[in-house]
PDB file of N, CA and C in Angstrom:
ATOM      1  N   UNK M1389      -1.017  -1.715  18.399  1.00 82.00           N
ATOM      2  CA  UNK M1389      -0.214  -1.837  19.859  1.00 82.00           C
ATOM      3  C   UNK M1389       1.135  -1.490  19.459  1.00 82.00           C
ATOM      4  N   UNK M1390       1.683  -2.234  18.386  1.00 94.00           N
ATOM      5  CA  UNK M1390       3.103  -2.009  18.214  1.00 94.00           C
ATOM      6  C   UNK M1390       3.305  -0.450  17.647  1.00 94.00           C
ATOM      7  N   UNK M1391       2.587  -0.258  16.949  1.00 95.00           N
ATOM      8  CA  UNK M1391       2.784   1.143  16.046  1.00 95.00           C
ATOM      9  C   UNK M1391       2.810   2.413  17.376  1.00 95.00           C
ATOM     10  N   UNK M1392       1.848   2.460  18.108  1.00 96.00           N
ATOM     11  CA  UNK M1392       1.672   3.201  19.480  1.00 96.00           C
ATOM     12  C   UNK M1392       2.985   2.882  20.454  1.00 96.00           C
ATOM     13  N   UNK M1393       3.686   1.802  20.709  1.00 97.00           N
ATOM     14  CA  UNK M1393       4.417   1.476  21.431  1.00 97.00           C
ATOM     15  C   UNK M1393       5.532   1.932  21.195  1.00 97.00           C
ATOM     16  N   UNK M1394       5.665   2.295  19.872  1.00 95.00           N
ATOM     17  CA  UNK M1394       6.827   2.798  19.135  1.00 95.00           C
ATOM     18  C   UNK M1394       6.829   4.157  19.411  1.00 95.00           C
ATOM     19  N   UNK M1395       5.905   4.775  19.396  1.00 97.00           N
ATOM     20  CA  UNK M1395       5.336   6.348  19.481  1.00 97.00           C
ATOM     21  C   UNK M1395       5.850   6.628  21.111  1.00 97.00           C
ATOM     22  N   UNK M1396       5.260   5.629  21.677  1.00 97.00           N
ATOM     23  CA  UNK M1396       5.455   6.092  23.156  1.00 97.00           C
ATOM     24  C   UNK M1396       6.655   5.801  23.373  1.00 97.00           C
ATOM     25  N   UNK M1397       7.492   4.990  23.213  1.00 97.00           N
ATOM     26  CA  UNK M1397       8.953   5.086  23.370  1.00 97.00           C
ATOM     27  C   UNK M1397       9.626   6.097  22.823  1.00 97.00           C
ATOM     28  N   UNK M1398       9.513   6.279  21.746  1.00 97.00           N
ATOM     29  CA  UNK M1398      10.143   7.490  21.314  1.00 97.00           C
ATOM     30  C   UNK M1398       9.713   8.897  22.130  1.00 97.00           C
ATOM     31  N   UNK M1399       8.803   9.006  22.427  1.00 97.00           N
ATOM     32  CA  UNK M1399       8.272  10.050  23.335  1.00 97.00           C
ATOM     33  C   UNK M1399       8.847   9.979  24.611  1.00 97.00           C
ATOM     34  N   UNK M1400       9.344   9.091  25.289  1.00 98.00           N
ATOM     35  CA  UNK M1400       9.874   8.981  26.719  1.00 98.00           C
ATOM     36  C   UNK M1400      11.335   9.314  26.216  1.00 98.00           C
ATOM     37  N   UNK M1401      12.203   8.716  25.091  1.00 98.00           N
ATOM     38  CA  UNK M1401      13.244   8.749  24.962  1.00 98.00           C
ATOM     39  C   UNK M1401      13.304  10.555  24.434  1.00 98.00           C
ATOM     40  N   UNK M1402      12.389  11.192  23.933  1.00 98.00           N
ATOM     41  CA  UNK M1402      12.352  12.770  23.880  1.00 98.00           C
ATOM     42  C   UNK M1402      12.106  13.397  25.255  1.00 98.00           C
ATOM     43  N   UNK M1403      11.623  12.886  25.901  1.00 97.00           N
ATOM     44  CA  UNK M1403      11.180  13.511  27.343  1.00 97.00           C
ATOM     45  C   UNK M1403      12.422  13.559  28.235  1.00 97.00           C
ATOM     46  N   UNK M1404      13.222  12.396  28.060  1.00 98.00           N
ATOM     47  CA  UNK M1404      15.065  12.219  28.845  1.00 98.00           C
ATOM     48  C   UNK M1404      15.501  13.461  28.171  1.00 98.00           C
ATOM     49  N   UNK M1405      15.280  13.966  27.097  1.00 98.00           N
ATOM     50  CA  UNK M1405      16.325  15.262  26.376  1.00 98.00           C
ATOM     51  C   UNK M1405      15.544  16.345  26.629  1.00 98.00           C
ATOM     52  N   UNK M1406      14.366  16.486  27.311  1.00 98.00           N
ATOM     53  CA  UNK M1406      13.600  17.789  27.740  1.00 98.00           C
ATOM     54  C   UNK M1406      12.995  18.161  26.537  1.00 98.00           C
ATOM     55  N   UNK M1407      12.408  17.465  25.446  1.00 98.00           N
ATOM     56  CA  UNK M1407      11.764  17.857  24.427  1.00 98.00           C
ATOM     57  C   UNK M1407      10.668  16.709  24.273  1.00 98.00           C
ATOM     58  N   UNK M1408       9.570  16.907  23.604  1.00 97.00           N
ATOM     59  CA  UNK M1408       8.580  15.719  22.977  1.00 97.00           C
ATOM     60  C   UNK M1408       8.483  15.888  21.498  1.00 97.00           C
ATOM     61  N   UNK M1409       7.411  14.734  21.236  1.00 97.00           N
ATOM     62  CA  UNK M1409       6.925  15.253  19.535  1.00 97.00           C
ATOM     63  C   UNK M1409       6.277  16.347  19.547  1.00 97.00           C
ATOM     64  N   UNK M1410       5.738  16.920  20.277  1.00 98.00           N
ATOM     65  CA  UNK M1410       4.988  18.165  19.943  1.00 98.00           C
ATOM     66  C   UNK M1410       5.646  19.441  19.381  1.00 98.00           C
ATOM     67  N   UNK M1411       5.138  19.226  17.957  1.00 98.00           N
ATOM     68  CA  UNK M1411       5.788  20.672  16.986  1.00 98.00           C
ATOM     69  C   UNK M1411       6.935  20.069  15.981  1.00 98.00           C
ATOM     70  N   UNK M1412       7.207  18.855  16.218  1.00 98.00           N
ATOM     71  CA  UNK M1412       8.331  17.914  15.600  1.00 98.00           C
ATOM     72  C   UNK M1412       7.697  17.705  14.119  1.00 98.00           C
ATOM     73  N   UNK M1413       8.666  17.561  13.155  1.00 98.00           N
ATOM     74  CA  UNK M1413       8.419  16.771  11.850  1.00 98.00           C
ATOM     75  C   UNK M1413       8.804  15.544  11.870  1.00 98.00           C
ATOM     76  N   UNK M1414       8.050  14.473  11.385  1.00 97.00           N
ATOM     77  CA  UNK M1414       8.436  12.928  11.658  1.00 97.00           C
ATOM     78  C   UNK M1414       8.760  12.519  10.252  1.00 97.00           C
ATOM     79  N   UNK M1415       9.247  11.534   9.873  1.00 96.00           N
ATOM     80  CA  UNK M1415       8.972  10.779   8.859  1.00 96.00           C
ATOM     81  C   UNK M1415       9.150   9.150   9.186  1.00 96.00           C
ATOM     82  N   UNK M1416       8.197   8.537   8.626  1.00 95.00           N
ATOM     83  CA  UNK M1416       7.954   7.042   8.928  1.00 95.00           C
ATOM     84  C   UNK M1416       8.463   6.047   8.107  1.00 95.00           C
ATOM     85  N   UNK M1417       8.756   4.835   8.319  1.00 92.00           N
ATOM     86  CA  UNK M1417       9.571   4.104   7.174  1.00 92.00           C
ATOM     87  C   UNK M1417       8.788   2.743   7.704  1.00 92.00           C
ATOM     88  N   UNK M1418       7.988   2.678   6.294  1.00 89.00           N
ATOM     89  CA  UNK M1418       6.803   1.654   6.548  1.00 89.00           C
ATOM     90  C   UNK M1418       5.493   2.285   6.288  1.00 89.00           C
ATOM     91  N   UNK M1419       4.365   2.063   5.837  1.00 86.00           N
ATOM     92  CA  UNK M1419       3.137   1.862   5.641  1.00 86.00           C
ATOM     93  C   UNK M1419       2.409   0.952   5.998  1.00 86.00           C
ATOM     94  N   UNK M1420       2.493  -0.055   6.533  1.00 88.00           N
ATOM     95  CA  UNK M1420       1.437  -1.168   7.069  1.00 88.00           C
ATOM     96  C   UNK M1420       0.840  -0.846   8.225  1.00 88.00           C
ATOM     97  N   UNK M1421       0.441  -1.688   8.870  1.00 90.00           N
ATOM     98  CA  UNK M1421      -0.480  -1.546  10.296  1.00 90.00           C
ATOM     99  C   UNK M1421       0.190  -0.845  11.371  1.00 90.00           C
ATOM    100  N   UNK M1422       1.855  -1.259  11.601  1.00 94.00           N
ATOM    101  CA  UNK M1422       2.319  -0.605  12.332  1.00 94.00           C
ATOM    102  C   UNK M1422       2.622   0.790  12.204  1.00 94.00           C
ATOM    103  N   UNK M1423       3.127   1.340  11.104  1.00 94.00           N
ATOM    104  CA  UNK M1423       3.550   2.660  10.607  1.00 94.00           C
ATOM    105  C   UNK M1423       2.120   3.356  10.613  1.00 94.00           C
ATOM    106  N   UNK M1424       1.046   2.657  10.178  1.00 93.00           N
ATOM    107  CA  UNK M1424      -0.305   3.804  10.194  1.00 93.00           C
ATOM    108  C   UNK M1424      -0.706   4.113  11.610  1.00 93.00           C
ATOM    109  N   UNK M1425      -0.851   3.064  12.324  1.00 94.00           N
ATOM    110  CA  UNK M1425      -0.982   3.201  13.909  1.00 94.00           C
ATOM    111  C   UNK M1425       0.204   4.347  14.751  1.00 94.00           C
ATOM    112  N   UNK M1426       1.333   4.140  13.989  1.00 96.00           N
ATOM    113  CA  UNK M1426       2.432   4.990  14.539  1.00 96.00           C
ATOM    114  C   UNK M1426       2.269   6.182  14.111  1.00 96.00           C
ATOM    115  N   UNK M1427       1.897   6.428  12.782  1.00 96.00           N
ATOM    116  CA  UNK M1427       1.632   7.652  11.959  1.00 96.00           C
ATOM    117  C   UNK M1427       0.282   8.838  12.788  1.00 96.00           C
ATOM    118  N   UNK M1428      -0.713   7.637  12.904  1.00 96.00           N
ATOM    119  CA  UNK M1428      -1.653   8.142  13.986  1.00 96.00           C
ATOM    120  C   UNK M1428      -1.215   8.748  15.347  1.00 96.00           C
ATOM    121  N   UNK M1429      -0.589   8.025  16.304  1.00 97.00           N
ATOM    122  CA  UNK M1429      -0.176   8.826  17.605  1.00 97.00           C
ATOM    123  C   UNK M1429       0.398   9.628  17.450  1.00 97.00           C
ATOM    124  N   UNK M1430       1.745   9.365  16.384  1.00 98.00           N
ATOM    125  CA  UNK M1430       2.355  11.073  16.826  1.00 98.00           C
ATOM    126  C   UNK M1430       1.490  11.971  16.196  1.00 98.00           C
ATOM    127  N   UNK M1431       0.696  11.777  15.373  1.00 97.00           N
ATOM    128  CA  UNK M1431       0.081  13.260  15.397  1.00 97.00           C
ATOM    129  C   UNK M1431      -0.909  13.403  16.452  1.00 97.00           C
ATOM    130  N   UNK M1432      -1.235  12.455  16.935  1.00 97.00           N
ATOM    131  CA  UNK M1432      -2.109  12.692  18.663  1.00 97.00           C
ATOM    132  C   UNK M1432      -1.388  13.535  19.403  1.00 97.00           C
ATOM    133  N   UNK M1433      -0.131  13.028  19.350  1.00 97.00           N
ATOM    134  CA  UNK M1433       1.101  13.738  20.266  1.00 97.00           C
ATOM    135  C   UNK M1433       1.414  15.198  19.630  1.00 97.00           C
ATOM    136  N   UNK M1434       1.306  15.622  18.617  1.00 98.00           N
ATOM    137  CA  UNK M1434       1.505  16.815  17.943  1.00 98.00           C
ATOM    138  C   UNK M1434       2.673  16.960  17.223  1.00 98.00           C
ATOM    139  N   UNK M1435       3.039  15.790  16.509  1.00 98.00           N
ATOM    140  CA  UNK M1435       4.219  15.750  15.698  1.00 98.00           C
ATOM    141  C   UNK M1435       3.182  15.924  14.453  1.00 98.00           C
ATOM    142  N   UNK M1436       4.008  16.303  13.179  1.00 98.00           N
ATOM    143  CA  UNK M1436       3.629  16.066  11.868  1.00 98.00           C
ATOM    144  C   UNK M1436       4.011  15.420  11.001  1.00 98.00           C
ATOM    145  N   UNK M1437       3.579  14.480  10.619  1.00 98.00           N
ATOM    146  CA  UNK M1437       4.392  13.200  10.016  1.00 98.00           C
ATOM    147  C   UNK M1437       3.944  13.556   8.358  1.00 98.00           C
ATOM    148  N   UNK M1438       5.003  13.877   7.919  1.00 98.00           N
ATOM    149  CA  UNK M1438       5.247  14.128   6.321  1.00 98.00           C
ATOM    150  C   UNK M1438       5.341  13.628   5.373  1.00 98.00           C
ATOM    151  N   UNK M1439       6.028  11.896   6.047  1.00 95.00           N
ATOM    152  CA  UNK M1439       6.193  10.724   4.739  1.00 95.00           C
ATOM    153  C   UNK M1439       6.068   9.500   5.423  1.00 95.00           C
ATOM    154  N   UNK M1440       5.870   8.563   4.777  1.00 93.00           N
ATOM    155  CA  UNK M1440       5.860   7.089   4.878  1.00 93.00           C
ATOM    156  C   UNK M1440       6.020   6.329   3.595  1.00 93.00           C
ATOM    157  N   UNK M1441       7.035   5.221   3.812  1.00 89.00           N
ATOM    158  CA  UNK M1441       7.024   4.768   2.523  1.00 89.00           C
ATOM    159  C   UNK M1441       7.048   2.853   2.764  1.00 89.00           C
ATOM    160  N   UNK M1442       6.801   2.215   1.653  1.00 85.00           N
ATOM    161  CA  UNK M1442       6.836   0.872   1.575  1.00 85.00           C
ATOM    162  C   UNK M1442       7.694   0.280   0.515  1.00 85.00           C
ATOM    163  N   UNK M1443       8.024  -0.864   0.081  1.00 86.00           N
ATOM    164  CA  UNK M1443       8.459  -1.408  -0.821  1.00 86.00           C
ATOM    165  C   UNK M1443       7.637  -1.285  -2.177  1.00 86.00           C
ATOM    166  N   UNK M1444       6.694  -0.486  -2.295  1.00 85.00           N
ATOM    167  CA  UNK M1444       6.124  -0.117  -3.483  1.00 85.00           C
ATOM    168  C   UNK M1444       6.088   1.438  -4.245  1.00 85.00           C
ATOM    169  N   UNK M1445       6.403   2.323  -3.094  1.00 86.00           N
ATOM    170  CA  UNK M1445       6.322   3.389  -3.225  1.00 86.00           C
ATOM    171  C   UNK M1445       6.587   4.378  -1.846  1.00 86.00           C
ATOM    172  N   UNK M1446       6.311   5.646  -1.929  1.00 89.00           N
ATOM    173  CA  UNK M1446       6.253   6.780  -0.698  1.00 89.00           C
ATOM    174  C   UNK M1446       5.016   7.740  -0.946  1.00 89.00           C
ATOM    175  N   UNK M1447       4.794   8.018   0.229  1.00 90.00           N
ATOM    176  CA  UNK M1447       3.897   9.070   0.209  1.00 90.00           C
ATOM    177  C   UNK M1447       4.850  10.510   0.993  1.00 90.00           C
ATOM    178  N   UNK M1448       4.533  11.613   0.153  1.00 95.00           N
ATOM    179  CA  UNK M1448       5.190  13.041   0.992  1.00 95.00           C
ATOM    180  C   UNK M1448       4.004  14.048   1.119  1.00 95.00           C
ATOM    181  N   UNK M1449       3.794  14.629   2.106  1.00 96.00           N
ATOM    182  CA  UNK M1449       3.048  16.057   2.065  1.00 96.00           C
ATOM    183  C   UNK M1449       3.380  16.712   3.069  1.00 96.00           C
ATOM    184  N   UNK M1450       3.678  18.097   2.650  1.00 97.00           N
ATOM    185  CA  UNK M1450       4.570  19.013   3.577  1.00 97.00           C
ATOM    186  C   UNK M1450       3.505  19.274   4.608  1.00 97.00           C
ATOM    187  N   UNK M1451       2.260  19.418   4.214  1.00 97.00           N
ATOM    188  CA  UNK M1451       1.276  19.629   5.237  1.00 97.00           C
ATOM    189  C   UNK M1451       0.865  18.463   6.584  1.00 97.00           C
ATOM    190  N   UNK M1452       1.652  17.804   6.285  1.00 97.00           N
ATOM    191  CA  UNK M1452       1.158  16.234   6.939  1.00 97.00           C
ATOM    192  C   UNK M1452       0.080  15.273   6.413  1.00 97.00           C
ATOM    193  N   UNK M1453       0.322  13.791   6.872  1.00 95.00           N
ATOM    194  CA  UNK M1453      -0.212  12.732   6.271  1.00 95.00           C
ATOM    195  C   UNK M1453      -1.814  12.950   6.920  1.00 95.00           C
ATOM    196  N   UNK M1454      -2.513  12.442   5.594  1.00 94.00           N
ATOM    197  CA  UNK M1454      -4.020  12.233   6.247  1.00 94.00           C
ATOM    198  C   UNK M1454      -4.217  10.738   6.400  1.00 94.00           C
ATOM    199  N   UNK M1455      -4.203  10.283   7.823  1.00 92.00           N
ATOM    200  CA  UNK M1455      -4.159   9.260   8.179  1.00 92.00           C
ATOM    201  C   UNK M1455      -5.458   8.422   7.360  1.00 92.00           C
ATOM    202  N   UNK M1456      -6.537   8.824   7.229  1.00 90.00           N
ATOM    203  CA  UNK M1456      -7.947   8.561   6.580  1.00 90.00           C
ATOM    204  C   UNK M1456      -7.569   8.008   5.367  1.00 90.00           C
ATOM    205  N   UNK M1457      -7.019   8.835   4.585  1.00 88.00           N
ATOM    206  CA  UNK M1457      -6.717   8.987   3.183  1.00 88.00           C
ATOM    207  C   UNK M1457      -5.605   7.840   3.029  1.00 88.00           C
ATOM    208  N   UNK M1458      -4.590   7.341   3.921  1.00 87.00           N
ATOM    209  CA  UNK M1458      -3.789   6.643   3.655  1.00 87.00           C
ATOM    210  C   UNK M1458      -4.418   5.411   3.830  1.00 87.00           C
ATOM    211  N   UNK M1459      -5.323   5.256   4.987  1.00 84.00           N
ATOM    212  CA  UNK M1459      -5.956   4.008   4.928  1.00 84.00           C
ATOM    213  C   UNK M1459      -6.799   3.520   3.562  1.00 84.00           C
ATOM    214  N   UNK M1460      -7.544   4.569   3.174  1.00 84.00           N
ATOM    215  CA  UNK M1460      -8.093   4.297   2.125  1.00 84.00           C
ATOM    216  C   UNK M1460      -7.094   3.907   0.955  1.00 84.00           C
ATOM    217  N   UNK M1461      -6.260   4.572   0.646  1.00 81.00           N
ATOM    218  CA  UNK M1461      -5.314   4.272  -0.639  1.00 81.00           C
ATOM    219  C   UNK M1461      -4.844   2.677  -0.485  1.00 81.00           C
ATOM    220  N   UNK M1462      -4.654   2.350   1.132  1.00 77.00           N
ATOM    221  CA  UNK M1462      -4.128   1.000   1.164  1.00 77.00           C
ATOM    222  C   UNK M1462      -5.183   0.228   0.332  1.00 77.00           C
ATOM    223  N   UNK M1463      -6.150   0.356   0.629  1.00 78.00           N
ATOM    224  CA  UNK M1463      -7.156  -0.770   0.507  1.00 78.00           C
ATOM    225  C   UNK M1463      -7.610  -1.092  -1.193  1.00 78.00           C
ATOM    226  N   UNK M1464      -7.148   0.304  -1.832  1.00 69.00           N
ATOM    227  CA  UNK M1464      -7.059   0.001  -3.219  1.00 69.00           C
ATOM    228  C   UNK M1464      -6.431  -1.022  -4.114  1.00 69.00           C
TER     229      UNK M1464
END
């Protein structure tokens, strides 16, 4: 819920400025549960999330992060 809330807040702030997440390229700091759900919701709202990171490293995919793959990698 926290990750979704973060994205909904961002979406509302963007709306106040006459824009939205649709078509935006996004970077997320973190790769835990909050970040994973934020990535998922941002993608559902039309953003392309290209990077996320945590204390052990980072992921970058110029085509957009595959959330299912991210969850798999985190389990290993």
